[in-house]
Amino acid sequence: MLDVVTVLVVDDNAQNRALARATLEDEGFSVREAVDGAQAIAEFERERVDCIVMDVRMPGIDGLVACERIRALAGGSKVAIVFATALRELDTFDRAVAAGGDDFLTKPLRPDELVARLRAALHIRRLAGERLELVAELKQQRDHLQRLQYQKEQLATFLVHDLKNPVGTIDLLAQRILRDATGSERSKTAAAAMRAETRALMRMITNLLDVSKADEGRLAPNVKLVPTSPLVTEVLDELRPMASDADVELVASIGANEVLADRDLVHRLLANLVENALRHAPAGTAVTVALTDTRHGVELRVRDAGSGIPVDRKESVFDRFTSGDRSKSHNRGLGLSFCKLVMEAHGGEIWVEDAEPGAVFCARFPRHG
């Protein structure tokens, strides 16, 4: 019979401890708890454990200091220590590695990830006793890759916030030109085009931010009953300049009065789907937005008359930086990937169908009530 693995969960938040305990006990682990770093040290001195899941920020002795002190105790070099924190920051990660942490998880903890990473940390610690140099080298490489990931995320966050201000300023200037009664028709046409492009750029920026949030488990919809007609009208009005330039008609068919969703996220989901359809719709055709109330929930369908999606690309069309059009092999960004994340956050579905000609992007929101 295999020995039961004992895990010490250290967190000053009772709900976090309860979630970790329930998750780990369901997987057959024995769980002990501590509310701060001082109690964690005392618990480890009283009775050894196999692994510690440690919060970083706690009153008194924090997780980093507690880790250093446990490592200095008898048996402390053998225990696997996994940090868990809401601080997904490069500096915090560096300090966790320096303190002797084996891994670094971001809150809110996802049960499957917690169990998988904890088991990996335990396995690495056990191997370390047999192949110390090799394990140390592998851990160094893993830490380096994880640090690069945090650097990438930090850079993306800086870019998002730094780009928002100048893009917003351009949009405001375009609005001033449109409101100027003395402006020429040519300048107003240019200003309208500027507004359409700045809105598209702002959607790309916010898509990037929300994709990062989803990676960290922080994309939480503010769900309310949203009237559909004003929402669809607003989105189509924003995209009419782009449609006019492409000689494509925008058509709405609204058969559902409201949807239970986050209005801002659904606004951008619809804008992304319509913008995607406009990119592929031939001149002289129409892009249709239809909302219907089905027994499964409210269904959104955005249809174009383009070249459609090749069969071998339907599975990957919602992947990041992927184009579904065989004639456009270059990457299209995060628009469709963002749409998939929005539907997952709402507990809904998104898929693509053939329109013959063209494609229909479909999204279904769960029924309310």
mmCIF file of C-alpha atoms in Angstrom:
data_model
loop_
_atom_site.group_PDB
_atom_site.id
_atom_site.type_symbol
_atom_site.label_atom_id
_atom_site.label_comp_id
_atom_site.label_asym_id
_atom_site.label_seq_id
_atom_site.Cartn_x
_atom_site.Cartn_y
_atom_site.Cartn_z
ATOM 1 C CA MET A 1 0.000 0.000 0.000
ATOM 2 C CA LEU A 2 1.339 3.438 -0.935
ATOM 3 C CA ASP A 3 2.049 5.940 1.829
ATOM 4 C CA VAL A 4 -0.430 8.811 2.098
ATOM 5 C CA VAL A 5 1.136 12.138 1.118
ATOM 6 C CA THR A 6 0.704 14.853 3.752
ATOM 7 C CA VAL A 7 0.232 18.463 2.625
ATOM 8 C CA LEU A 8 0.381 21.547 4.833
ATOM 9 C CA VAL A 9 -1.848 24.342 3.496
ATOM 10 C CA VAL A 10 -0.743 27.767 4.755
ATOM 11 C CA ASP A 11 -3.094 30.709 4.140
ATOM 12 C CA ASP A 12 -4.635 33.427 6.306
ATOM 13 C CA ASN A 13 -7.897 33.155 4.330
ATOM 14 C CA ALA A 14 -10.215 30.417 5.626
ATOM 15 C CA GLN A 15 -12.018 30.016 2.282
ATOM 16 C CA ASN A 16 -8.738 29.460 0.431
ATOM 17 C CA ARG A 17 -7.707 26.834 2.977
ATOM 18 C CA ALA A 18 -11.086 25.105 2.727
ATOM 19 C CA LEU A 19 -10.931 24.982 -1.094
ATOM 20 C CA ALA A 20 -7.389 23.578 -1.067
ATOM 21 C CA ARG A 21 -8.296 21.022 1.621
ATOM 22 C CA ALA A 22 -11.393 19.799 -0.251
ATOM 23 C CA THR A 23 -9.479 19.547 -3.533
ATOM 24 C CA LEU A 24 -6.523 17.669 -2.060
ATOM 25 C CA GLU A 25 -8.522 15.325 0.155
ATOM 26 C CA ASP A 26 -10.627 14.335 -2.854
ATOM 27 C CA GLU A 27 -7.347 13.238 -4.463
ATOM 28 C CA GLY A 28 -6.308 11.133 -1.460
ATOM 29 C CA PHE A 29 -3.896 13.565 0.242
ATOM 30 C CA SER A 30 -3.789 14.064 4.003
ATOM 31 C CA VAL A 31 -4.141 17.786 4.760
ATOM 32 C CA ARG A 32 -3.058 19.955 7.674
ATOM 33 C CA GLU A 33 -3.574 23.711 7.952
ATOM 34 C CA ALA A 34 -1.764 26.805 9.220
ATOM 35 C CA VAL A 35 -3.018 30.398 9.249
ATOM 36 C CA ASP A 36 0.347 32.169 8.938
ATOM 37 C CA GLY A 37 4.090 31.689 8.506
ATOM 38 C CA ALA A 38 4.817 31.316 12.227
ATOM 39 C CA GLN A 39 2.255 28.534 12.629
ATOM 40 C CA ALA A 40 3.566 26.841 9.464
ATOM 41 C CA ILE A 41 7.079 26.716 10.918
ATOM 42 C CA ALA A 42 5.724 25.370 14.211
ATOM 43 C CA GLU A 43 3.644 22.720 12.431
ATOM 44 C CA PHE A 44 6.633 21.581 10.382
ATOM 45 C CA GLU A 45 8.826 21.347 13.490
ATOM 46 C CA ARG A 46 6.126 19.346 15.295
ATOM 47 C CA GLU A 47 5.634 16.851 12.481
ATOM 48 C CA ARG A 48 7.218 16.649 9.032
ATOM 49 C CA VAL A 49 5.055 16.933 5.915
ATOM 50 C CA ASP A 50 5.715 15.979 2.292
ATOM 51 C CA CYS A 51 4.559 19.209 0.684
ATOM 52 C CA ILE A 52 3.560 22.760 1.628
ATOM 53 C CA VAL A 53 1.156 24.985 -0.301
ATOM 54 C CA MET A 54 2.107 28.457 0.951
ATOM 55 C CA ASP A 55 0.447 31.844 0.559
ATOM 56 C CA VAL A 56 2.931 34.686 0.007
ATOM 57 C CA ARG A 57 1.305 37.650 1.744
ATOM 58 C CA MET A 58 0.304 36.886 5.334
ATOM 59 C CA PRO A 59 0.379 38.929 8.564
ATOM 60 C CA GLY A 60 3.487 38.548 10.695
ATOM 61 C CA ILE A 61 5.881 36.098 9.062
ATOM 62 C CA ASP A 62 5.008 35.976 5.363
ATOM 63 C CA GLY A 63 5.308 32.942 3.104
ATOM 64 C CA LEU A 64 8.722 33.862 1.704
ATOM 65 C CA VAL A 65 10.349 34.192 5.130
ATOM 66 C CA ALA A 66 8.584 31.050 6.352
ATOM 67 C CA CYS A 67 9.930 29.125 3.361
ATOM 68 C CA GLU A 68 13.508 30.227 4.054
ATOM 69 C CA ARG A 69 13.233 29.213 7.722
ATOM 70 C CA ILE A 70 11.677 25.820 6.936
ATOM 71 C CA ARG A 71 14.434 25.108 4.404
ATOM 72 C CA ALA A 72 16.980 25.705 7.207
ATOM 73 C CA LEU A 73 15.314 23.148 9.532
ATOM 74 C CA ALA A 74 16.107 19.436 9.660
ATOM 75 C CA GLY A 75 14.299 17.806 6.736
ATOM 76 C CA GLY A 76 13.436 21.182 5.273
ATOM 77 C CA SER A 77 15.454 20.590 2.107
ATOM 78 C CA LYS A 78 13.335 17.563 1.195
ATOM 79 C CA VAL A 79 9.857 19.088 1.442
ATOM 80 C CA ALA A 80 8.214 20.383 -1.741
ATOM 81 C CA ILE A 81 7.056 24.000 -1.321
ATOM 82 C CA VAL A 82 4.556 25.481 -3.773
ATOM 83 C CA PHE A 83 3.702 29.169 -3.445
ATOM 84 C CA ALA A 84 0.167 30.395 -4.114
ATOM 85 C CA THR A 85 -0.502 34.095 -4.513
ATOM 86 C CA ALA A 86 -2.731 36.630 -6.233
ATOM 87 C CA LEU A 87 0.420 38.625 -7.051
ATOM 88 C CA ARG A 88 1.336 37.506 -10.575
ATOM 89 C CA GLU A 89 4.375 39.776 -10.612
ATOM 90 C CA LEU A 90 7.924 39.229 -11.786
ATOM 91 C CA ASP A 91 9.433 40.551 -8.550
ATOM 92 C CA THR A 92 7.282 38.217 -6.413
ATOM 93 C CA PHE A 93 8.226 35.248 -8.614
ATOM 94 C CA ASP A 94 11.958 36.052 -8.312
ATOM 95 C CA ARG A 95 11.687 36.329 -4.535
ATOM 96 C CA ALA A 96 9.776 33.028 -4.346
ATOM 97 C CA VAL A 97 12.499 31.238 -6.316
ATOM 98 C CA ALA A 98 15.230 32.818 -4.171
ATOM 99 C CA ALA A 99 13.424 31.729 -0.992
ATOM 100 C CA GLY A 100 13.535 28.104 -2.132
ATOM 101 C CA GLY A 101 10.102 27.610 -3.676
ATOM 102 C CA ASP A 102 9.579 24.688 -6.033
ATOM 103 C CA ASP A 103 6.673 26.185 -7.950
ATOM 104 C CA PHE A 104 4.464 29.264 -8.134
ATOM 105 C CA LEU A 105 0.659 29.246 -8.580
ATOM 106 C CA THR A 106 -1.630 32.203 -9.150
ATOM 107 C CA LYS A 107 -4.889 32.661 -7.238
ATOM 108 C CA PRO A 108 -7.721 31.943 -7.570
ATOM 109 C CA LEU A 109 -6.475 28.371 -7.494
ATOM 110 C CA ARG A 110 -7.847 25.996 -10.094
ATOM 111 C CA PRO A 111 -8.278 22.520 -8.531
ATOM 112 C CA ASP A 112 -6.856 20.512 -11.453
ATOM 113 C CA GLU A 113 -3.821 22.780 -11.738
ATOM 114 C CA LEU A 114 -3.196 22.699 -7.971
ATOM 115 C CA VAL A 115 -3.142 18.905 -7.903
ATOM 116 C CA ALA A 116 -1.014 18.558 -11.055
ATOM 117 C CA ARG A 117 1.587 21.116 -10.006
ATOM 118 C CA LEU A 118 1.760 19.755 -6.465
ATOM 119 C CA ARG A 119 2.390 16.227 -7.757
ATOM 120 C CA ALA A 120 5.053 17.525 -10.145
ATOM 121 C CA ALA A 121 6.810 19.379 -7.306
ATOM 122 C CA LEU A 122 6.761 16.245 -5.149
ATOM 123 C CA HIS A 123 8.171 14.154 -7.993
ATOM 124 C CA ILE A 124 10.973 16.630 -8.628
ATOM 125 C CA ARG A 125 11.914 16.736 -4.931
ATOM 126 C CA ARG A 126 12.068 12.929 -4.782
ATOM 127 C CA LEU A 127 14.227 12.762 -7.897
ATOM 128 C CA ALA A 128 16.532 15.396 -6.450
ATOM 129 C CA GLY A 129 17.850 12.926 -3.912
ATOM 130 C CA GLU A 130 18.876 10.553 -6.695
ATOM 131 C CA ARG A 131 19.995 12.880 -9.484
ATOM 132 C CA LEU A 132 20.737 16.139 -7.722
ATOM 133 C CA GLU A 133 22.688 17.911 -10.464
ATOM 134 C CA LEU A 134 20.279 16.975 -13.271
ATOM 135 C CA VAL A 135 17.204 17.972 -11.282
ATOM 136 C CA ALA A 136 18.787 21.292 -10.294
ATOM 137 C CA GLU A 137 19.530 22.041 -13.949
ATOM 138 C CA LEU A 138 15.991 21.121 -15.045
ATOM 139 C CA LYS A 139 14.463 23.249 -12.295
ATOM 140 C CA GLN A 140 16.646 26.190 -13.301
ATOM 141 C CA GLN A 141 15.463 25.862 -16.900
ATOM 142 C CA ARG A 142 11.817 25.580 -15.783
ATOM 143 C CA ASP A 143 12.148 28.666 -13.572
ATOM 144 C CA HIS A 144 13.751 30.565 -16.453
ATOM 145 C CA LEU A 145 10.870 29.695 -18.808
ATOM 146 C CA GLN A 146 8.280 30.637 -16.191
ATOM 147 C CA ARG A 147 10.066 33.929 -15.563
ATOM 148 C CA LEU A 148 9.992 34.675 -19.302
ATOM 149 C CA GLN A 149 6.243 34.030 -19.259
ATOM 150 C CA TYR A 150 5.752 36.581 -16.454
ATOM 151 C CA GLN A 151 7.950 39.064 -18.307
ATOM 152 C CA LYS A 152 5.789 38.625 -21.416
ATOM 153 C CA GLU A 153 2.589 39.135 -19.415
ATOM 154 C CA GLN A 154 4.012 42.190 -17.675
ATOM 155 C CA LEU A 155 5.053 43.681 -21.022
ATOM 156 C CA ALA A 156 1.588 43.018 -22.459
ATOM 157 C CA THR A 157 -0.032 44.755 -19.482
ATOM 158 C CA PHE A 158 2.236 47.794 -19.842
ATOM 159 C CA LEU A 159 1.512 47.987 -23.576
ATOM 160 C CA VAL A 160 -2.232 47.807 -22.997
ATOM 161 C CA HIS A 161 -2.275 50.622 -20.464
ATOM 162 C CA ASP A 162 0.232 52.776 -22.356
ATOM 163 C CA LEU A 163 -1.660 52.434 -25.641
ATOM 164 C CA LYS A 164 -5.103 53.209 -24.246
ATOM 165 C CA ASN A 165 -4.371 56.898 -23.614
ATOM 166 C CA PRO A 166 -3.081 57.886 -27.097
ATOM 167 C CA VAL A 167 -5.790 55.817 -28.823
ATOM 168 C CA GLY A 168 -8.429 57.484 -26.652
ATOM 169 C CA THR A 169 -6.994 60.904 -27.507
ATOM 170 C CA ILE A 170 -7.178 60.178 -31.256
ATOM 171 C CA ASP A 171 -10.803 59.127 -30.851
ATOM 172 C CA LEU A 172 -11.656 62.334 -28.962
ATOM 173 C CA LEU A 173 -10.017 64.468 -31.669
ATOM 174 C CA ALA A 174 -12.013 62.639 -34.324
ATOM 175 C CA GLN A 175 -15.203 63.340 -32.375
ATOM 176 C CA ARG A 176 -14.342 67.056 -32.218
ATOM 177 C CA ILE A 177 -13.939 67.158 -35.989
ATOM 178 C CA LEU A 178 -17.315 65.449 -36.444
ATOM 179 C CA ARG A 179 -19.008 67.981 -34.134
ATOM 180 C CA ASP A 180 -17.400 70.988 -35.829
ATOM 181 C CA ALA A 181 -20.165 72.680 -37.828
ATOM 182 C CA THR A 182 -17.582 74.490 -39.985
ATOM 183 C CA GLY A 183 -15.761 71.317 -41.033
ATOM 184 C CA SER A 184 -15.840 70.087 -44.600
ATOM 185 C CA GLU A 185 -17.576 66.887 -45.680
ATOM 186 C CA ARG A 186 -14.191 65.446 -46.586
ATOM 187 C CA SER A 187 -12.774 66.070 -43.084
ATOM 188 C CA LYS A 188 -15.878 64.544 -41.469
ATOM 189 C CA THR A 189 -15.574 61.439 -43.638
ATOM 190 C CA ALA A 190 -11.920 61.117 -42.599
ATOM 191 C CA ALA A 191 -12.843 61.648 -38.933
ATOM 192 C CA ALA A 192 -15.522 58.947 -39.125
ATOM 193 C CA ALA A 193 -12.954 56.537 -40.567
ATOM 194 C CA MET A 194 -10.516 57.495 -37.781
ATOM 195 C CA ARG A 195 -13.184 56.719 -35.166
ATOM 196 C CA ALA A 196 -13.899 53.322 -36.716
ATOM 197 C CA GLU A 197 -10.192 52.425 -36.753
ATOM 198 C CA THR A 198 -9.534 53.666 -33.200
ATOM 199 C CA ARG A 199 -12.483 51.634 -31.944
ATOM 200 C CA ALA A 200 -11.086 48.561 -33.691
ATOM 201 C CA LEU A 201 -7.682 49.228 -32.145
ATOM 202 C CA MET A 202 -9.237 49.707 -28.700
ATOM 203 C CA ARG A 203 -11.008 46.355 -29.088
ATOM 204 C CA MET A 204 -7.675 44.719 -29.901
ATOM 205 C CA ILE A 205 -6.114 46.306 -26.812
ATOM 206 C CA THR A 206 -8.924 45.244 -24.484
ATOM 207 C CA ASN A 207 -8.958 41.769 -26.075
ATOM 208 C CA LEU A 208 -5.289 41.407 -25.156
ATOM 209 C CA LEU A 209 -5.977 42.481 -21.579
ATOM 210 C CA ASP A 210 -8.953 40.132 -21.197
ATOM 211 C CA VAL A 211 -7.084 37.185 -22.699
ATOM 212 C CA SER A 212 -4.389 37.760 -20.056
ATOM 213 C CA LYS A 213 -7.105 37.892 -17.377
ATOM 214 C CA ALA A 214 -8.559 34.622 -18.632
ATOM 215 C CA ASP A 215 -5.114 32.971 -18.466
ATOM 216 C CA GLU A 216 -4.982 33.986 -14.803
ATOM 217 C CA GLY A 217 -8.558 32.890 -14.097
ATOM 218 C CA ARG A 218 -9.699 36.491 -13.569
ATOM 219 C CA LEU A 219 -12.159 36.967 -16.443
ATOM 220 C CA ALA A 220 -15.363 37.104 -14.379
ATOM 221 C CA PRO A 221 -18.473 38.373 -16.216
ATOM 222 C CA ASN A 222 -20.773 40.882 -14.500
ATOM 223 C CA VAL A 223 -23.936 39.107 -15.613
ATOM 224 C CA LYS A 224 -27.238 41.001 -15.950
ATOM 225 C CA LEU A 225 -30.273 40.950 -18.228
ATOM 226 C CA VAL A 226 -29.194 42.943 -21.295
ATOM 227 C CA PRO A 227 -31.722 44.272 -23.878
ATOM 228 C CA THR A 228 -30.537 42.942 -27.225
ATOM 229 C CA SER A 229 -31.917 45.485 -29.700
ATOM 230 C CA PRO A 230 -29.975 48.547 -28.398
ATOM 231 C CA LEU A 231 -26.820 46.438 -28.095
ATOM 232 C CA VAL A 232 -26.941 45.158 -31.681
ATOM 233 C CA THR A 233 -27.809 48.613 -33.041
ATOM 234 C CA GLU A 234 -24.875 50.160 -31.177
ATOM 235 C CA VAL A 235 -22.380 47.623 -32.513
ATOM 236 C CA LEU A 236 -23.610 47.828 -36.109
ATOM 237 C CA ASP A 237 -23.556 51.646 -36.013
ATOM 238 C CA GLU A 238 -19.922 51.515 -34.907
ATOM 239 C CA LEU A 239 -19.005 49.250 -37.816
ATOM 240 C CA ARG A 240 -21.012 50.931 -40.590
ATOM 241 C CA PRO A 241 -18.007 52.968 -41.830
ATOM 242 C CA MET A 242 -16.021 49.742 -42.257
ATOM 243 C CA ALA A 243 -19.010 48.091 -43.960
ATOM 244 C CA SER A 244 -19.484 51.085 -46.261
ATOM 245 C CA ASP A 245 -15.812 51.008 -47.306
ATOM 246 C CA ALA A 246 -16.174 47.288 -48.100
ATOM 247 C CA ASP A 247 -19.502 47.818 -49.929
ATOM 248 C CA VAL A 248 -21.160 45.319 -47.570
ATOM 249 C CA GLU A 249 -24.632 45.713 -46.062
ATOM 250 C CA LEU A 250 -25.203 45.108 -42.345
ATOM 251 C CA VAL A 251 -28.514 43.391 -41.572
ATOM 252 C CA ALA A 252 -30.011 42.620 -38.131
ATOM 253 C CA SER A 253 -32.715 40.091 -37.268
ATOM 254 C CA ILE A 254 -33.561 40.208 -33.562
ATOM 255 C CA GLY A 255 -35.819 37.472 -32.234
ATOM 256 C CA ALA A 256 -34.713 37.572 -28.587
ATOM 257 C CA ASN A 257 -35.528 40.575 -26.414
ATOM 258 C CA GLU A 258 -32.799 40.095 -23.797
ATOM 259 C CA VAL A 259 -29.832 37.971 -22.862
ATOM 260 C CA LEU A 260 -28.286 37.172 -19.472
ATOM 261 C CA ALA A 261 -24.708 38.327 -19.953
ATOM 262 C CA ASP A 262 -21.988 40.892 -19.293
ATOM 263 C CA ARG A 263 -22.938 43.766 -21.603
ATOM 264 C CA ASP A 264 -19.399 45.032 -22.223
ATOM 265 C CA LEU A 265 -18.003 41.572 -22.984
ATOM 266 C CA VAL A 266 -20.910 40.698 -25.298
ATOM 267 C CA HIS A 267 -20.615 44.073 -27.033
ATOM 268 C CA ARG A 268 -16.985 43.308 -27.882
ATOM 269 C CA LEU A 269 -17.745 39.686 -28.761
ATOM 270 C CA LEU A 270 -20.369 40.827 -31.285
ATOM 271 C CA ALA A 271 -18.085 43.593 -32.629
ATOM 272 C CA ASN A 272 -15.276 41.068 -33.129
ATOM 273 C CA LEU A 273 -17.558 38.614 -34.941
ATOM 274 C CA VAL A 274 -19.042 41.281 -37.212
ATOM 275 C CA GLU A 275 -15.619 42.796 -37.935
ATOM 276 C CA ASN A 276 -14.315 39.317 -38.777
ATOM 277 C CA ALA A 277 -17.269 38.762 -41.128
ATOM 278 C CA LEU A 278 -16.689 42.118 -42.844
ATOM 279 C CA ARG A 279 -13.059 41.216 -43.550
ATOM 280 C CA HIS A 280 -14.183 38.162 -45.510
ATOM 281 C CA ALA A 281 -17.442 39.340 -47.077
ATOM 282 C CA PRO A 282 -17.240 40.106 -50.831
ATOM 283 C CA ALA A 283 -18.385 43.513 -52.089
ATOM 284 C CA GLY A 284 -22.081 43.698 -52.820
ATOM 285 C CA THR A 285 -23.038 41.065 -50.206
ATOM 286 C CA ALA A 286 -24.461 41.313 -46.687
ATOM 287 C CA VAL A 287 -23.359 40.397 -43.173
ATOM 288 C CA THR A 288 -26.335 39.262 -41.092
ATOM 289 C CA VAL A 289 -26.608 39.351 -37.304
ATOM 290 C CA ALA A 290 -29.430 37.172 -35.965
ATOM 291 C CA LEU A 291 -30.531 36.603 -32.372
ATOM 292 C CA THR A 292 -33.034 33.870 -31.563
ATOM 293 C CA ASP A 293 -34.540 32.541 -28.336
ATOM 294 C CA THR A 294 -34.190 28.740 -28.371
ATOM 295 C CA ARG A 295 -35.036 26.124 -25.758
ATOM 296 C CA HIS A 296 -31.306 25.846 -25.010
ATOM 297 C CA GLY A 297 -30.754 29.601 -24.607
ATOM 298 C CA VAL A 298 -30.243 32.764 -26.628
ATOM 299 C CA GLU A 299 -28.380 32.030 -29.852
ATOM 300 C CA LEU A 300 -26.331 34.609 -31.764
ATOM 301 C CA ARG A 301 -25.449 33.939 -35.421
ATOM 302 C CA VAL A 302 -23.200 36.175 -37.555
ATOM 303 C CA ARG A 303 -23.229 35.202 -41.217
ATOM 304 C CA ASP A 304 -21.128 36.306 -44.193
ATOM 305 C CA ALA A 305 -21.002 35.248 -47.844
ATOM 306 C CA GLY A 306 -17.234 34.861 -48.094
ATOM 307 C CA SER A 307 -15.095 31.867 -48.968
ATOM 308 C CA GLY A 308 -15.979 29.985 -45.784
ATOM 309 C CA ILE A 309 -13.772 28.056 -43.391
ATOM 310 C CA PRO A 310 -11.782 25.081 -44.720
ATOM 311 C CA VAL A 311 -12.677 21.817 -42.976
ATOM 312 C CA ASP A 312 -9.129 21.338 -41.692
ATOM 313 C CA ARG A 313 -9.190 24.767 -39.988
ATOM 314 C CA LYS A 314 -12.547 24.673 -38.229
ATOM 315 C CA GLU A 315 -11.050 23.175 -35.071
ATOM 316 C CA SER A 316 -8.314 25.817 -34.853
ATOM 317 C CA VAL A 317 -10.228 28.912 -35.960
ATOM 318 C CA PHE A 318 -10.655 30.056 -32.333
ATOM 319 C CA ASP A 319 -6.979 29.514 -31.477
ATOM 320 C CA ARG A 320 -4.846 32.559 -30.809
ATOM 321 C CA PHE A 321 -3.261 34.306 -33.798
ATOM 322 C CA THR A 322 -4.968 32.008 -36.292
ATOM 323 C CA SER A 323 -6.779 32.877 -39.528
ATOM 324 C CA GLY A 324 -9.657 30.729 -40.732
ATOM 325 C CA ASP A 325 -9.368 31.938 -44.327
ATOM 326 C CA ARG A 326 -7.138 29.905 -46.661
ATOM 327 C CA SER A 327 -6.480 33.036 -48.732
ATOM 328 C CA LYS A 328 -5.083 34.883 -45.718
ATOM 329 C CA SER A 329 -2.311 32.851 -44.179
ATOM 330 C CA HIS A 330 -1.146 35.689 -41.941
ATOM 331 C CA ASN A 331 -2.267 35.853 -38.320
ATOM 332 C CA ARG A 332 -5.440 37.741 -37.463
ATOM 333 C CA GLY A 333 -4.799 38.332 -33.767
ATOM 334 C CA LEU A 334 -6.927 37.564 -30.723
ATOM 335 C CA GLY A 335 -10.451 38.495 -31.831
ATOM 336 C CA LEU A 336 -11.935 35.005 -32.260
ATOM 337 C CA SER A 337 -9.887 33.594 -29.379
ATOM 338 C CA PHE A 338 -11.301 36.360 -27.175
ATOM 339 C CA CYS A 339 -14.828 35.405 -28.298
ATOM 340 C CA LYS A 340 -14.247 31.809 -27.209
ATOM 341 C CA LEU A 341 -13.002 32.946 -23.791
ATOM 342 C CA VAL A 342 -16.064 35.181 -23.351
ATOM 343 C CA MET A 343 -18.428 32.285 -24.072
ATOM 344 C CA GLU A 344 -16.517 29.952 -21.749
ATOM 345 C CA ALA A 345 -16.707 32.590 -18.991
ATOM 346 C CA HIS A 346 -20.501 32.748 -19.499
ATOM 347 C CA GLY A 347 -20.850 28.962 -19.472
ATOM 348 C CA GLY A 348 -21.964 29.038 -23.111
ATOM 349 C CA GLU A 349 -20.766 27.647 -26.442
ATOM 350 C CA ILE A 350 -19.273 29.021 -29.653
ATOM 351 C CA TRP A 351 -18.770 27.264 -32.979
ATOM 352 C CA VAL A 352 -18.660 27.841 -36.736
ATOM 353 C CA GLU A 353 -20.918 26.421 -39.454
ATOM 354 C CA ASP A 354 -20.898 26.475 -43.259
ATOM 355 C CA ALA A 355 -23.231 29.004 -44.914
ATOM 356 C CA GLU A 356 -22.744 27.951 -48.554
ATOM 357 C CA PRO A 357 -21.385 30.426 -49.447
ATOM 358 C CA GLY A 358 -19.585 31.815 -46.437
ATOM 359 C CA ALA A 359 -19.510 30.988 -42.761
ATOM 360 C CA VAL A 360 -21.804 31.398 -39.755
ATOM 361 C CA PHE A 361 -20.222 32.047 -36.375
ATOM 362 C CA CYS A 362 -22.628 30.890 -33.671
ATOM 363 C CA ALA A 363 -22.658 31.626 -29.939
ATOM 364 C CA ARG A 364 -25.224 30.295 -27.451
ATOM 365 C CA PHE A 365 -25.791 31.869 -24.024
ATOM 366 C CA PRO A 366 -27.390 29.679 -21.334
ATOM 367 C CA ARG A 367 -31.083 30.226 -20.683
ATOM 368 C CA HIS A 368 -31.883 32.343 -17.616
ATOM 369 C CA GLY A 369 -34.614 31.654 -15.122
#
